[in-house]
Coordinates of C-alpha atoms and ligand atoms in Angstrom, one line a residue:
M1 CA 33.1 75.9 -109.2
S2 CA 34.8 73.2 -111.2
T3 CA 36.4 71.9 -114.2
I4 CA 34.9 69.0 -116.2
E5 CA 37.1 66.4 -117.8
L6 CA 36.1 63.7 -120.2
I7 CA 38.8 61.1 -120.8
G8 CA 38.2 58.6 -123.6
L9 CA 34.5 58.8 -122.8
G10 CA 32.3 56.8 -125.2
K11 CA 28.9 55.1 -125.5
R12 CA 27.9 52.2 -127.6
Y13 CA 24.5 50.6 -127.9
G14 CA 25.3 47.0 -129.2
D15 CA 27.3 47.6 -132.4
F16 CA 26.2 51.2 -132.7
T17 CA 28.5 53.9 -131.5
A18 CA 26.4 56.8 -130.2
V19 CA 29.6 58.6 -128.9
A20 CA 33.1 57.7 -130.0
P21 CA 35.8 57.9 -127.3
T22 CA 36.0 61.6 -126.6
D23 CA 38.6 63.7 -124.7
L24 CA 37.5 67.1 -123.6
R25 CA 38.5 69.5 -120.8
I26 CA 36.2 72.3 -119.8
E27 CA 37.7 75.0 -117.7
Q28 CA 36.1 76.5 -114.6
G29 CA 33.6 79.2 -115.5
E30 CA 33.4 78.2 -119.2
L31 CA 30.1 77.9 -121.0
V32 CA 30.7 75.1 -123.5
T33 CA 28.0 74.2 -126.1
L34 CA 27.6 70.7 -127.6
L35 CA 26.4 71.5 -131.1
G36 CA 25.4 69.1 -133.8
P37 CA 22.4 67.7 -135.8
S38 CA 19.9 65.5 -134.2
G39 CA 21.3 62.1 -133.3
S40 CA 24.9 63.4 -133.2
G41 CA 25.4 62.4 -129.6
K42 CA 24.9 65.7 -127.8
S43 CA 22.4 64.5 -125.2
T44 CA 24.3 61.3 -124.6
I45 CA 27.4 63.2 -123.7
L46 CA 25.5 65.5 -121.4
S47 CA 23.7 62.5 -119.8
M48 CA 27.0 60.8 -119.2
I49 CA 28.3 63.9 -117.4
A50 CA 25.1 64.0 -115.4
G51 CA 25.4 60.3 -114.5
L52 CA 22.1 59.4 -116.1
T53 CA 23.7 57.3 -118.8
A54 CA 26.5 54.8 -117.9
P55 CA 29.5 55.2 -120.4
S56 CA 30.7 52.1 -122.2
E57 CA 34.3 53.4 -121.7
G58 CA 36.2 56.3 -120.3
V59 CA 36.2 58.5 -117.3
V60 CA 34.3 61.7 -116.2
R61 CA 36.0 64.0 -113.7
I62 CA 34.3 66.9 -112.1
G63 CA 36.6 69.3 -110.1
G64 CA 39.3 66.7 -110.5
R65 CA 37.2 64.0 -108.8
D66 CA 36.5 60.8 -110.7
V67 CA 32.7 60.6 -110.8
T68 CA 32.3 57.9 -113.5
H69 CA 30.5 55.6 -111.0
V70 CA 29.0 58.3 -108.7
P71 CA 25.2 58.5 -108.8
P72 CA 23.7 61.8 -110.3
A73 CA 22.5 63.1 -106.9
Q74 CA 26.0 63.0 -105.5
R75 CA 27.7 64.8 -108.5
N76 CA 26.7 68.3 -107.2
L77 CA 25.2 69.4 -110.5
G78 CA 22.2 71.5 -111.6
M79 CA 20.2 70.5 -114.6
V80 CA 17.6 72.3 -116.8
F81 CA 15.9 70.4 -119.5
Q82 CA 13.7 71.6 -122.3
S83 CA 10.6 70.0 -120.7
Y84 CA 11.2 71.9 -117.4
A85 CA 7.7 71.1 -116.2
L86 CA 6.9 73.3 -113.2
F87 CA 4.3 72.2 -110.7
P88 CA 1.2 74.2 -111.7
H89 CA -0.5 74.2 -108.3
M90 CA 2.6 75.4 -106.4
S91 CA 3.9 78.9 -106.2
V92 CA 7.2 79.9 -107.7
F93 CA 8.7 79.8 -104.2
D94 CA 7.4 76.2 -103.5
N95 CA 8.5 75.0 -106.9
I96 CA 12.1 76.0 -106.1
A97 CA 11.8 74.8 -102.4
F98 CA 10.3 71.4 -103.2
A99 CA 13.5 69.4 -103.9
L100 CA 15.1 70.9 -100.7
S101 CA 12.1 70.0 -98.5
I102 CA 12.0 66.4 -99.6
R103 CA 15.7 66.2 -98.7
G104 CA 14.8 67.4 -95.2
V105 CA 16.6 70.7 -95.4
P106 CA 15.5 72.8 -92.4
K107 CA 12.7 75.4 -93.2
R108 CA 14.8 78.5 -92.4
E109 CA 17.7 77.3 -94.6
I110 CA 15.2 76.6 -97.4
T111 CA 13.9 80.2 -97.2
T112 CA 17.4 81.6 -97.3
R113 CA 18.4 79.4 -100.3
V114 CA 15.3 79.9 -102.3
D115 CA 15.4 83.7 -101.8
K116 CA 19.0 83.7 -103.0
A117 CA 18.2 81.7 -106.1
L118 CA 15.2 83.9 -106.8
A119 CA 17.4 87.0 -106.5
Q120 CA 20.0 85.4 -108.9
V121 CA 17.4 84.9 -111.6
R122 CA 15.8 88.3 -110.7
L123 CA 12.4 86.9 -109.8
G124 CA 12.3 88.1 -106.2
G125 CA 9.0 89.9 -106.5
L126 CA 7.2 87.0 -108.0
A127 CA 7.8 84.3 -105.4
Q128 CA 4.1 83.8 -104.5
R129 CA 2.7 83.6 -108.0
P130 CA 1.6 80.4 -109.6
P131 CA 3.6 79.5 -112.8
S132 CA 0.5 80.1 -115.0
E133 CA 0.9 83.9 -114.2
L134 CA 4.4 84.0 -115.5
S135 CA 5.7 84.6 -119.0
G136 CA 7.6 81.8 -120.8
G137 CA 10.9 83.5 -120.1
Q138 CA 10.0 83.8 -116.4
Q139 CA 9.0 80.2 -116.2
Q140 CA 12.4 79.3 -117.7
R141 CA 14.1 81.3 -115.0
V142 CA 12.2 79.5 -112.3
A143 CA 13.5 76.2 -113.8
L144 CA 17.0 77.7 -113.7
A145 CA 16.5 78.8 -110.0
R146 CA 15.4 75.2 -109.2
A147 CA 18.9 74.1 -110.4
L148 CA 20.8 76.9 -108.8
V149 CA 19.2 76.4 -105.3
F150 CA 21.6 73.4 -104.9
E151 CA 24.5 75.8 -105.5
P152 CA 25.8 73.3 -108.0
E153 CA 29.5 73.0 -109.0
I154 CA 28.4 72.6 -112.7
L155 CA 25.3 73.4 -114.6
L156 CA 23.9 71.2 -117.4
L157 CA 21.4 72.7 -119.8
D158 CA 19.6 70.5 -122.4
E159 CA 17.9 72.7 -125.0
P160 CA 16.7 74.9 -122.2
M161 CA 15.3 77.5 -124.6
G162 CA 13.6 74.9 -126.8
A163 CA 10.1 75.8 -125.7
L164 CA 10.4 79.6 -126.2
D165 CA 9.6 81.6 -129.3
K166 CA 12.4 83.3 -131.2
N167 CA 12.1 86.9 -129.7
L168 CA 11.9 85.6 -126.2
R169 CA 14.7 83.2 -126.8
E170 CA 17.1 86.0 -127.6
Q171 CA 16.3 87.8 -124.5
V172 CA 16.6 84.7 -122.3
Q173 CA 19.9 83.8 -124.0
L174 CA 21.3 87.2 -123.0
E175 CA 20.1 86.8 -119.4
L176 CA 21.5 83.3 -119.2
R177 CA 24.9 84.4 -120.5
Q178 CA 25.0 87.3 -118.0
L179 CA 23.9 85.1 -115.1
Q180 CA 26.4 82.4 -116.0
R181 CA 29.2 84.9 -116.2
D182 CA 28.2 86.5 -112.9
L183 CA 28.0 83.2 -111.0
G184 CA 31.1 81.8 -112.8
V185 CA 29.5 78.4 -112.8
T186 CA 31.0 75.9 -115.3
T187 CA 28.2 75.2 -117.8
V188 CA 27.5 72.7 -120.5
L189 CA 24.7 73.5 -122.9
V190 CA 23.2 71.2 -125.6
T191 CA 21.5 72.9 -128.5
H192 CA 20.9 72.3 -132.2
D193 CA 20.5 76.0 -132.7
Q194 CA 23.7 77.3 -134.1
E195 CA 22.9 81.0 -133.5
E196 CA 22.3 80.2 -129.8
A197 CA 25.6 78.3 -129.7
L198 CA 27.6 81.1 -131.4
S199 CA 26.1 83.9 -129.2
L200 CA 26.4 82.1 -125.8
S201 CA 29.5 79.9 -125.7
T202 CA 33.0 80.4 -124.7
R203 CA 33.7 77.3 -126.8
L204 CA 31.8 75.0 -129.1
V205 CA 32.1 71.3 -129.5
V206 CA 30.8 70.4 -132.9
L207 CA 29.6 66.9 -133.2
D208 CA 28.6 64.7 -136.2
K209 CA 27.6 61.0 -135.9
G210 CA 29.1 60.7 -132.4
Q211 CA 32.5 62.1 -133.4
V212 CA 33.9 65.5 -132.3
Q213 CA 34.6 67.5 -135.4
Q214 CA 36.0 70.6 -133.8
V215 CA 36.4 72.2 -130.4
D216 CA 37.0 76.0 -130.7
A217 CA 35.8 79.5 -129.8
P218 CA 32.7 80.4 -131.8
M219 CA 34.6 82.9 -134.1
Q220 CA 37.3 80.4 -134.8
A221 CA 34.9 77.6 -135.7
Y222 CA 33.0 80.0 -138.0
M223 CA 36.0 81.6 -139.6
R224 CA 38.4 78.6 -139.5
P225 CA 36.3 75.4 -139.7
R226 CA 38.4 72.2 -139.6
N227 CA 36.4 70.5 -142.3
R228 CA 33.4 70.8 -144.7
F229 CA 30.9 69.5 -142.1
V230 CA 31.7 72.3 -139.6
A231 CA 31.8 74.9 -142.4
Q232 CA 28.3 73.9 -143.5
F233 CA 26.8 73.3 -140.1
I234 CA 27.8 76.7 -138.7
G235 CA 26.4 79.6 -140.7
T236 CA 26.1 79.8 -144.4
A237 CA 29.1 78.4 -146.4
N238 CA 30.1 79.1 -150.0
L239 CA 32.3 76.2 -150.9
F240 CA 34.7 76.1 -153.8
S241 CA 36.7 72.9 -154.6
G242 CA 40.1 72.8 -156.3
E243 CA 43.8 72.5 -155.7
L244 CA 45.6 74.6 -153.2
S245 CA 48.9 75.7 -154.8
Q246 CA 51.7 77.9 -153.7
R247 CA 53.6 80.0 -156.2
D248 CA 56.4 82.2 -154.9
G249 CA 54.9 81.7 -151.5
V250 CA 51.5 83.1 -152.5
P251 CA 48.7 80.6 -152.0
A252 CA 46.0 80.2 -154.6
L253 CA 43.0 78.0 -155.2
R254 CA 43.1 76.6 -158.7
L255 CA 39.7 75.6 -160.0
A256 CA 39.1 72.7 -162.5
D257 CA 39.0 75.2 -165.4
G258 CA 42.4 76.7 -164.4
T259 CA 41.1 79.9 -162.9
E260 CA 43.2 80.9 -159.9
L261 CA 41.6 82.6 -156.9
A262 CA 43.0 84.2 -153.8
C263 CA 42.9 82.1 -150.6
S264 CA 44.6 81.8 -147.3
A265 CA 47.2 79.1 -146.8
A266 CA 47.0 78.8 -143.1
G267 CA 46.1 75.4 -141.6
C268 CA 46.2 73.5 -144.8
A269 CA 48.8 71.7 -147.0
A270 CA 48.9 72.0 -150.8
G271 CA 46.6 69.6 -152.6
P272 CA 42.9 69.0 -153.1
V273 CA 40.9 71.4 -150.9
H274 CA 37.5 72.8 -150.2
V275 CA 37.6 76.6 -149.7
V276 CA 34.9 78.3 -147.6
V277 CA 34.0 81.9 -148.1
R278 CA 31.3 83.4 -145.9
P279 CA 28.5 85.4 -147.6
E280 CA 29.5 88.7 -145.9
H281 CA 33.0 88.4 -147.4
I282 CA 31.9 88.0 -151.0
E283 CA 32.5 91.3 -152.8
L284 CA 30.9 92.2 -156.1
L285 CA 32.8 93.7 -159.0
P286 CA 31.5 94.9 -162.4
H287 CA 31.6 92.3 -165.1
E288 CA 34.1 94.3 -167.2
S289 CA 36.6 94.3 -164.4
G290 CA 37.9 90.9 -165.5
H291 CA 38.9 90.0 -161.9
G292 CA 37.6 87.2 -159.7
L293 CA 35.0 84.8 -160.8
Q294 CA 32.2 85.4 -163.2
A295 CA 28.7 84.9 -161.8
E296 CA 25.1 85.5 -162.7
V297 CA 22.6 87.0 -160.3
V298 CA 19.8 84.5 -159.8
E299 CA 17.8 86.3 -157.1
S300 CA 18.1 89.4 -155.0
V301 CA 16.4 89.5 -151.6
Y302 CA 16.1 92.8 -149.7
L303 CA 16.5 92.2 -146.0
G304 CA 16.5 95.7 -144.6
Q305 CA 20.0 96.0 -143.2
S306 CA 21.4 94.0 -146.1
T307 CA 20.6 92.4 -149.4
K308 CA 21.0 88.7 -149.9
L309 CA 22.1 87.7 -153.4
H310 CA 21.8 84.3 -154.9
L311 CA 24.4 83.9 -157.6
R312 CA 25.6 81.1 -159.9
T313 CA 29.1 80.8 -161.2
G314 CA 30.0 79.7 -164.8
D315 CA 30.6 76.2 -163.3
G316 CA 27.1 76.1 -161.8
V317 CA 28.3 76.6 -158.2
Q318 CA 25.7 78.4 -156.1
V319 CA 27.0 81.4 -154.2
I320 CA 25.3 83.5 -151.5
A321 CA 26.5 87.0 -150.9
L322 CA 25.3 89.4 -148.2
V323 CA 25.9 93.0 -149.3
Q324 CA 25.2 96.1 -147.4
Q325 CA 23.4 98.1 -150.0
R326 CA 21.2 97.3 -152.9
Q327 CA 23.5 97.5 -155.9
A328 CA 22.2 98.5 -159.2
E329 CA 24.0 95.7 -161.1
A330 CA 22.7 93.1 -158.7
L331 CA 19.5 92.4 -160.5
P332 CA 18.4 88.9 -161.6
G333 CA 19.9 88.0 -164.9
N334 CA 22.8 90.4 -164.7
Q335 CA 26.4 89.2 -165.0
L336 CA 29.0 90.4 -162.6
R337 CA 32.2 89.2 -160.9
I338 CA 32.7 88.0 -157.4
H339 CA 35.8 88.5 -155.5
W340 CA 37.2 88.0 -151.9
R341 CA 40.2 88.9 -149.9
A342 CA 42.7 86.1 -149.5
E343 CA 42.3 85.9 -145.7
H344 CA 38.6 85.4 -146.1
A345 CA 38.9 82.2 -148.1
W346 CA 39.7 79.4 -145.7
P347 CA 41.0 76.1 -147.2
M348 CA 40.2 72.7 -145.7
P349 CA 41.5 69.3 -146.8
Q350 CA 39.1 67.5 -149.1
Ligands
ADP1 P1 21.4 64.2 -130.0 O1 21.3 64.6 -128.6 O2 22.6 64.8 -130.7 O3 20.1 64.4 -130.8 P2 21.6 61.6 -128.8 O4 22.7 61.7 -127.9 O5 20.2 61.7 -128.2 O6 21.7 62.6 -130.0 O7 21.7 60.2 -129.6 C1 22.8 59.8 -130.3 C2 22.5 58.5 -131.0 O8 22.4 57.4 -130.0 C3 21.3 58.5 -131.8 O9 21.5 57.8 -133.0 C4 20.3 57.8 -130.9 O10 19.3 57.1 -131.7 C5 21.2 56.8 -130.2 N1 20.6 56.4 -128.9 C6 20.4 57.2 -127.9 N2 19.9 56.6 -126.8 C7 19.8 55.3 -127.2 C8 19.3 54.1 -126.5 N3 18.9 54.1 -125.3 N4 19.4 52.9 -127.2 C9 19.8 52.9 -128.5 N5 20.3 54.0 -129.2 C10 20.3 55.2 -128.5

């Protein structure tokens, strides 16, 4: 079990910076997700931790040991990739045993270690099956067992759920989280799926264009994004732009037309800001109330547990609200007012 430290770790291809110099410390037992759009540098960072890509600058330490120039096989890590091709003609057991046997590990030890890995991923009863007789989720667990059989210090997962359909993904995510917690193995996961990142991670590293935008616990990144990119990349963001002002110590967002709206002051100085309000924090008030911001209902979509309202303010800002019940006034064409509690409006510098 180990920490992972990246110190000024960067990668350039010619003039192009794939990963700007990055500092990051991952504590023992954490599951940290690298999250960002395609091309943001996630796989490059993972690949530099693995030793498959040589960094242009900086240092990688695993368990306090400088491994920057250590070949992948000597870094004591387990890896699972999206294309975790299993050998179709070999049993589950042999798939997991293969890498041990080509390394000359004695037969008896192989059996012990494979059995242990199979038990960890709860596939003990299926050792003799060929992969074709396993579900997608079970195949994914075989791939994980193949990594765990080396008793790695750290686990690197690159879009490991990429090949699974949505329902199965959720189940496998839950299993992975439990297994990772039980084993306490320090894990780095790459995904472009924000729900997966939010549900699995102890912390997120949000990347854009090779630059780290924010490193935080999922709830912090969602509720308190550092900038507009993070706000829009994680979840649905309603953004309002204006001036953050303080009058008598009470912060307010002043829109271009002079309207003042409640907002939180934490983490931001007075001046031009974007304020993010999440859809579940938009409250609806009757038009006559005169409070908040006037908006027209554009569309109302019933989702079972909640109703999603698409609204447009007088300034033409599109707003999405998630309300628990179907509200009579929330019909397309109706005018109402939207409102939020100050602590749910999070300002970010423009
Ligand atoms: P992600 O995993 O977030 O999709 P990558 O880490 O794969 O992003 O890539 C980051 C950037 O580096 C991309 O713009 C990609 O095109 C570029 N890149 C990756 N590998 C190479 C390479 N071998 N040569 C040149 N550019 C590369």
